[in-house]
Short mmCIF file of C-alpha atoms in Angstrom, two decimals:
data_model
loop_
_atom_site.label_atom_id
_atom_site.label_comp_id
_atom_site.label_asym_id
_atom_site.label_seq_id
_atom_site.Cartn_x
_atom_site.Cartn_y
_atom_site.Cartn_z
CA MET W 692 -17.53 -3.84 7.53
CA LYS W 693 -17.25 -2.39 4.04
CA LYS W 694 -15.31 0.58 5.48
CA ALA W 695 -12.88 -1.83 7.14
CA LEU W 696 -12.40 -3.69 3.87
CA LEU W 697 -11.71 -0.41 2.10
CA ALA W 698 -9.09 0.44 4.74
CA PHE W 699 -7.47 -2.97 4.28
CA THR W 700 -7.35 -2.49 0.50
CA PHE W 701 -5.98 1.03 0.95
CA ILE W 702 -2.97 -0.28 2.87
CA LEU W 703 -2.28 -2.84 0.15
CA ILE W 704 -2.16 -0.05 -2.40
CA ALA W 705 -0.03 2.01 -0.06
CA PHE W 706 2.50 -0.79 0.13
CA ASN W 707 2.87 -0.90 -3.65
CA SER W 708 3.17 2.89 -3.68
CA THR W 709 5.74 3.81 -1.08
CA PHE W 710 9.27 5.17 -1.06
CA ALA W 711 12.97 4.45 -1.33
CA GLN W 712 16.24 4.41 0.54
CA ASP W 713 19.90 4.31 -0.40
CA PHE W 714 21.13 0.88 0.66
CA CYS W 715 18.99 -2.26 0.86
CA SER W 716 16.11 -1.42 -1.47
CA LYS W 717 15.85 1.06 -4.32
CA TYR W 718 12.14 1.58 -3.80
CA TYR W 719 11.35 1.21 -0.08
CA PRO W 720 12.42 3.08 3.07
CA MET W 721 14.90 1.57 5.48
CA LYS W 722 16.08 4.82 7.05
CA GLU W 723 14.55 5.70 10.41
CA GLY W 724 12.86 9.09 10.46
CA SER W 725 12.13 9.25 6.73
CA SER W 726 8.71 10.78 6.10
CA PHE W 727 6.49 11.28 3.05
CA THR W 728 3.22 13.15 2.56
CA TYR W 729 0.73 12.39 -0.22
CA ASP W 730 -2.38 14.30 -1.27
CA ILE W 731 -5.30 12.18 -2.47
CA TYR W 732 -7.86 13.47 -4.99
CA ASN W 733 -11.24 11.96 -5.90
CA LYS W 734 -12.64 11.30 -9.37
CA LYS W 735 -13.74 14.96 -9.57
CA ASP W 736 -10.12 16.01 -8.91
CA LYS W 737 -11.02 17.47 -5.52
CA LEU W 738 -8.85 16.90 -2.43
CA ASP W 739 -10.17 13.85 -0.61
CA GLY W 740 -7.52 13.42 2.08
CA THR W 741 -3.86 13.23 3.03
CA THR W 742 -1.67 10.26 3.88
CA ASN W 743 1.48 10.58 5.99
CA TYR W 744 4.13 7.85 6.18
CA LEU W 745 6.94 7.66 8.75
CA VAL W 746 9.69 5.06 9.18
CA THR W 747 9.61 4.51 12.94
CA ASN W 748 12.09 1.67 13.48
CA VAL W 749 14.84 -0.11 11.52
CA VAL W 750 16.56 -3.33 12.65
CA ASP W 751 19.37 -5.28 10.93
CA GLN W 752 19.59 -8.97 11.83
CA GLY W 753 21.07 -11.99 10.06
CA GLY W 754 21.53 -10.21 6.74
CA VAL W 755 17.94 -8.95 6.72
CA THR W 756 16.89 -5.34 7.28
CA GLN W 757 13.39 -4.81 8.68
CA ALA W 758 11.62 -1.46 8.85
CA THR W 759 8.35 -0.53 10.55
CA MET W 760 6.22 1.89 8.54
CA GLN W 761 3.60 4.03 10.27
CA ILE W 762 0.71 5.22 8.10
CA LYS W 763 -1.85 7.88 9.02
CA TYR W 764 -4.73 8.91 6.79
CA SER W 765 -6.82 12.06 7.34
CA ASP W 766 -9.82 13.25 5.33
CA ALA W 767 -10.06 16.61 3.54
CA LYS W 768 -11.19 18.27 6.79
CA GLY W 769 -8.17 16.94 8.69
CA LYS W 770 -10.04 14.24 10.64
CA GLN W 771 -7.82 11.20 11.15
CA GLU W 772 -9.53 8.02 9.93
CA LEU W 773 -6.70 5.48 9.81
CA ASP W 774 -3.66 4.95 12.03
CA SER W 775 -1.75 1.72 11.44
CA ASP W 776 1.67 0.28 10.65
CA TYR W 777 3.21 -2.57 8.72
CA LYS W 778 6.62 -4.22 8.38
CA ILE W 779 8.95 -4.35 5.38
CA SER W 780 11.95 -6.70 5.15
CA CYS W 781 14.84 -6.50 2.69
CA THR W 782 17.78 -8.74 1.81
CA GLY W 783 19.42 -6.50 -0.81
CA LYS W 784 17.70 -8.08 -3.84
CA GLY W 785 14.40 -6.39 -3.10
CA ILE W 786 11.75 -6.23 -0.41
CA LYS W 787 8.91 -8.25 1.07
CA ILE W 788 6.05 -7.08 3.23
CA ASP W 789 4.55 -9.22 5.99
CA PHE W 790 0.98 -9.92 4.86
CA ILE W 791 -0.24 -10.30 8.46
CA SER W 792 0.87 -6.77 9.39
CA LEU W 793 -1.23 -5.36 6.52
CA MET W 794 -4.43 -5.78 8.56
CA PRO W 795 -5.14 -2.37 10.21
CA ARG W 796 -4.70 -2.38 14.00
CA GLN W 797 -8.05 -0.62 14.47
CA MET W 798 -9.75 -3.41 12.56
CA LEU W 799 -8.07 -6.12 14.65
CA ASP W 800 -8.81 -4.29 17.91
CA GLN W 801 -12.46 -4.00 16.93
CA TYR W 802 -12.71 -7.74 16.35
CA LYS W 803 -10.77 -8.48 19.56
CA ASP W 804 -13.36 -6.52 21.54
CA MET W 805 -16.00 -8.69 19.91
CA ASP W 806 -14.23 -11.86 21.13
CA MET W 807 -13.58 -12.98 17.57
CA GLU W 808 -10.96 -15.53 16.52
CA ILE W 809 -8.92 -14.55 13.47
CA ASP W 810 -6.74 -16.84 11.33
CA MET W 811 -4.66 -15.16 8.62
CA THR W 812 -2.80 -16.80 5.74
CA GLY W 813 -1.28 -15.43 2.59
CA THR W 814 1.71 -14.60 0.44
CA ASP W 815 4.06 -11.69 1.14
CA ILE W 816 4.09 -8.94 -1.49
CA GLU W 817 7.44 -8.58 -3.26
CA LEU W 818 9.18 -5.88 -5.28
CA PRO W 819 12.66 -6.60 -6.73
CA ASN W 820 15.35 -3.96 -7.14
CA ASN W 821 16.03 -4.86 -10.80
CA LEU W 822 12.90 -3.48 -12.47
CA GLU W 823 12.66 -3.32 -16.27
CA VAL W 824 9.90 -2.56 -18.77
CA GLY W 825 7.75 -5.60 -19.57
CA GLN W 826 8.68 -7.43 -16.36
CA GLN W 827 5.96 -9.53 -14.71
CA LEU W 828 5.87 -9.23 -10.91
CA ALA W 829 4.79 -11.89 -8.43
CA GLU W 830 1.15 -11.91 -7.33
CA ALA W 831 0.10 -11.84 -3.67
CA ASN W 832 -2.83 -12.97 -1.56
CA VAL W 833 -4.20 -12.36 1.95
CA VAL W 834 -7.07 -14.32 3.54
CA ALA W 835 -8.48 -13.54 7.00
CA LYS W 836 -10.87 -16.19 8.39
CA MET W 837 -12.93 -14.96 11.33
CA ASN W 838 -15.14 -16.88 13.78
CA MET W 839 -17.34 -15.28 16.43
CA SER W 840 -19.57 -17.65 18.40
CA GLY W 841 -20.06 -19.88 15.38
CA ILE W 842 -20.60 -17.00 12.96
CA LYS W 843 -17.92 -17.21 10.27
CA MET W 844 -16.70 -14.52 7.90
CA ASN W 845 -13.81 -14.32 5.43
CA ILE W 846 -11.93 -11.37 3.98
CA GLU W 847 -9.87 -12.11 0.88
CA VAL W 848 -7.60 -9.70 -0.98
CA ASN W 849 -5.75 -10.72 -4.16
CA THR W 850 -3.11 -8.56 -5.82
CA ILE W 851 -2.86 -9.78 -9.41
CA ASP W 852 -1.71 -8.84 -12.94
CA ARG W 853 1.35 -6.98 -11.63
CA LYS W 854 3.59 -5.67 -14.40
CA VAL W 855 6.19 -2.98 -15.20
CA LEU W 856 4.42 -1.12 -18.02
CA SER W 857 6.81 1.67 -19.12
CA LYS W 858 9.13 4.52 -18.11
CA GLU W 859 7.87 8.11 -17.88
CA THR W 860 8.76 11.52 -16.45
CA VAL W 861 6.30 12.81 -13.83
CA THR W 862 5.97 16.19 -12.13
CA THR W 863 4.27 16.67 -8.73
CA PRO W 864 4.41 19.45 -6.09
CA ALA W 865 7.53 17.68 -4.74
CA GLY W 866 9.47 17.91 -8.04
CA THR W 867 10.08 16.18 -11.38
CA PHE W 868 11.06 12.50 -11.42
CA GLU W 869 12.04 9.73 -13.86
CA CYS W 870 9.77 6.79 -13.08
CA TYR W 871 8.93 3.19 -13.81
CA VAL W 872 5.19 2.74 -14.32
CA LEU W 873 3.73 -0.31 -12.52
CA ILE W 874 0.21 -1.65 -13.01
CA GLU W 875 -1.79 -4.16 -10.95
CA THR W 876 -5.30 -5.17 -9.91
CA ILE W 877 -6.42 -5.50 -6.27
CA ALA W 878 -9.56 -7.61 -5.85
CA SER W 879 -11.21 -7.75 -2.41
CA LYS W 880 -14.31 -9.58 -1.23
CA THR W 881 -16.23 -10.29 1.97
CA MET W 882 -19.86 -10.88 2.92
CA GLY W 883 -21.07 -10.20 -0.60
CA ALA W 884 -19.06 -6.98 -0.95
CA ASN W 885 -16.67 -7.11 -3.91
CA ILE W 886 -14.18 -4.36 -4.65
CA GLN W 887 -11.86 -4.33 -7.66
CA ILE W 888 -9.25 -1.63 -8.01
CA ASN W 889 -7.03 -1.26 -11.07
CA SER W 890 -3.94 0.68 -10.09
CA LYS W 891 -1.10 2.47 -11.89
CA THR W 892 1.93 3.65 -9.91
CA TRP W 893 4.81 5.91 -10.95
CA LEU W 894 7.85 4.73 -8.96
CA SER W 895 11.14 6.65 -8.87
CA GLU W 896 14.50 5.31 -7.71
CA GLY W 897 15.66 7.10 -4.56
CA ILE W 898 12.14 8.40 -3.83
CA GLY W 899 9.61 5.63 -4.39
CA MET W 900 6.06 6.45 -5.39
CA VAL W 901 5.54 9.93 -6.77
CA LYS W 902 2.08 9.32 -8.24
CA ASN W 903 -0.69 6.70 -8.21
CA GLU W 904 -4.00 6.46 -10.02
CA THR W 905 -6.81 3.95 -9.50
CA TYR W 906 -9.41 3.12 -12.12
CA SER W 907 -12.86 1.58 -12.39
CA LYS W 908 -13.55 -1.49 -14.53
CA LYS W 909 -14.50 0.91 -17.34
CA GLY W 910 -11.12 2.66 -17.12
CA ASN W 911 -12.32 5.88 -15.48
CA VAL W 912 -10.06 7.51 -12.88
CA ASN W 913 -11.44 6.90 -9.37
CA SER W 914 -8.64 8.55 -7.40
CA LYS W 915 -5.25 10.18 -7.80
CA THR W 916 -2.43 10.33 -5.24
CA VAL W 917 0.57 12.63 -5.66
CA LEU W 918 3.72 13.20 -3.61
CA ALA W 919 3.39 16.58 -1.87
CA LYS W 920 6.61 16.58 0.17
CA PHE W 921 9.22 14.27 1.64
CA SER W 922 12.15 14.23 4.05
CA LYS W 923 14.80 11.52 4.38
#
């Protein structure tokens, strides 16, 4: 269960750390076939895994563009541990992500096999196009209430304290980029397991995330994600 919660939290971070396209959103992909690869390092600065993103489908309807993002995570040995997707919608002022689609398919399939009822509520995560230093960003929340033969369990994930901190230049294996620096806290809890992740993301117009770091409550770096390559 804790591993599933970690996967759920990982996708939330991934959403706030993705890419860009040239039309609807400055910081999220709406071009089918765009792909991005990120290398993830642990607190000892050793390679922990690789995440691949691919825009698999884009639909324009009623002034709204919706893209389906496929995400695959493999560990340092190349073993795939997560395969899921989520949906992003854009109206031209920015983007929203469907909170329901954030729940990993593998997690939902596992509960379905267990004949478990799941009720999800929440607030879509938003990122506007007009970012500026000092800007406060809207918070988000996802709650999954589960019931299996009278046994109840809740998963709650809150994305809070979202803010545009500064502008910086960042270099990764994919190049050098001018970035906005975004900070936020993702707090997750279920069945007595509480996870709090403080996150800092370097976001570049036309590319999206080029770097992300997560920190412990004491401010130590827990993980680092850097853009290794991209194609759009």
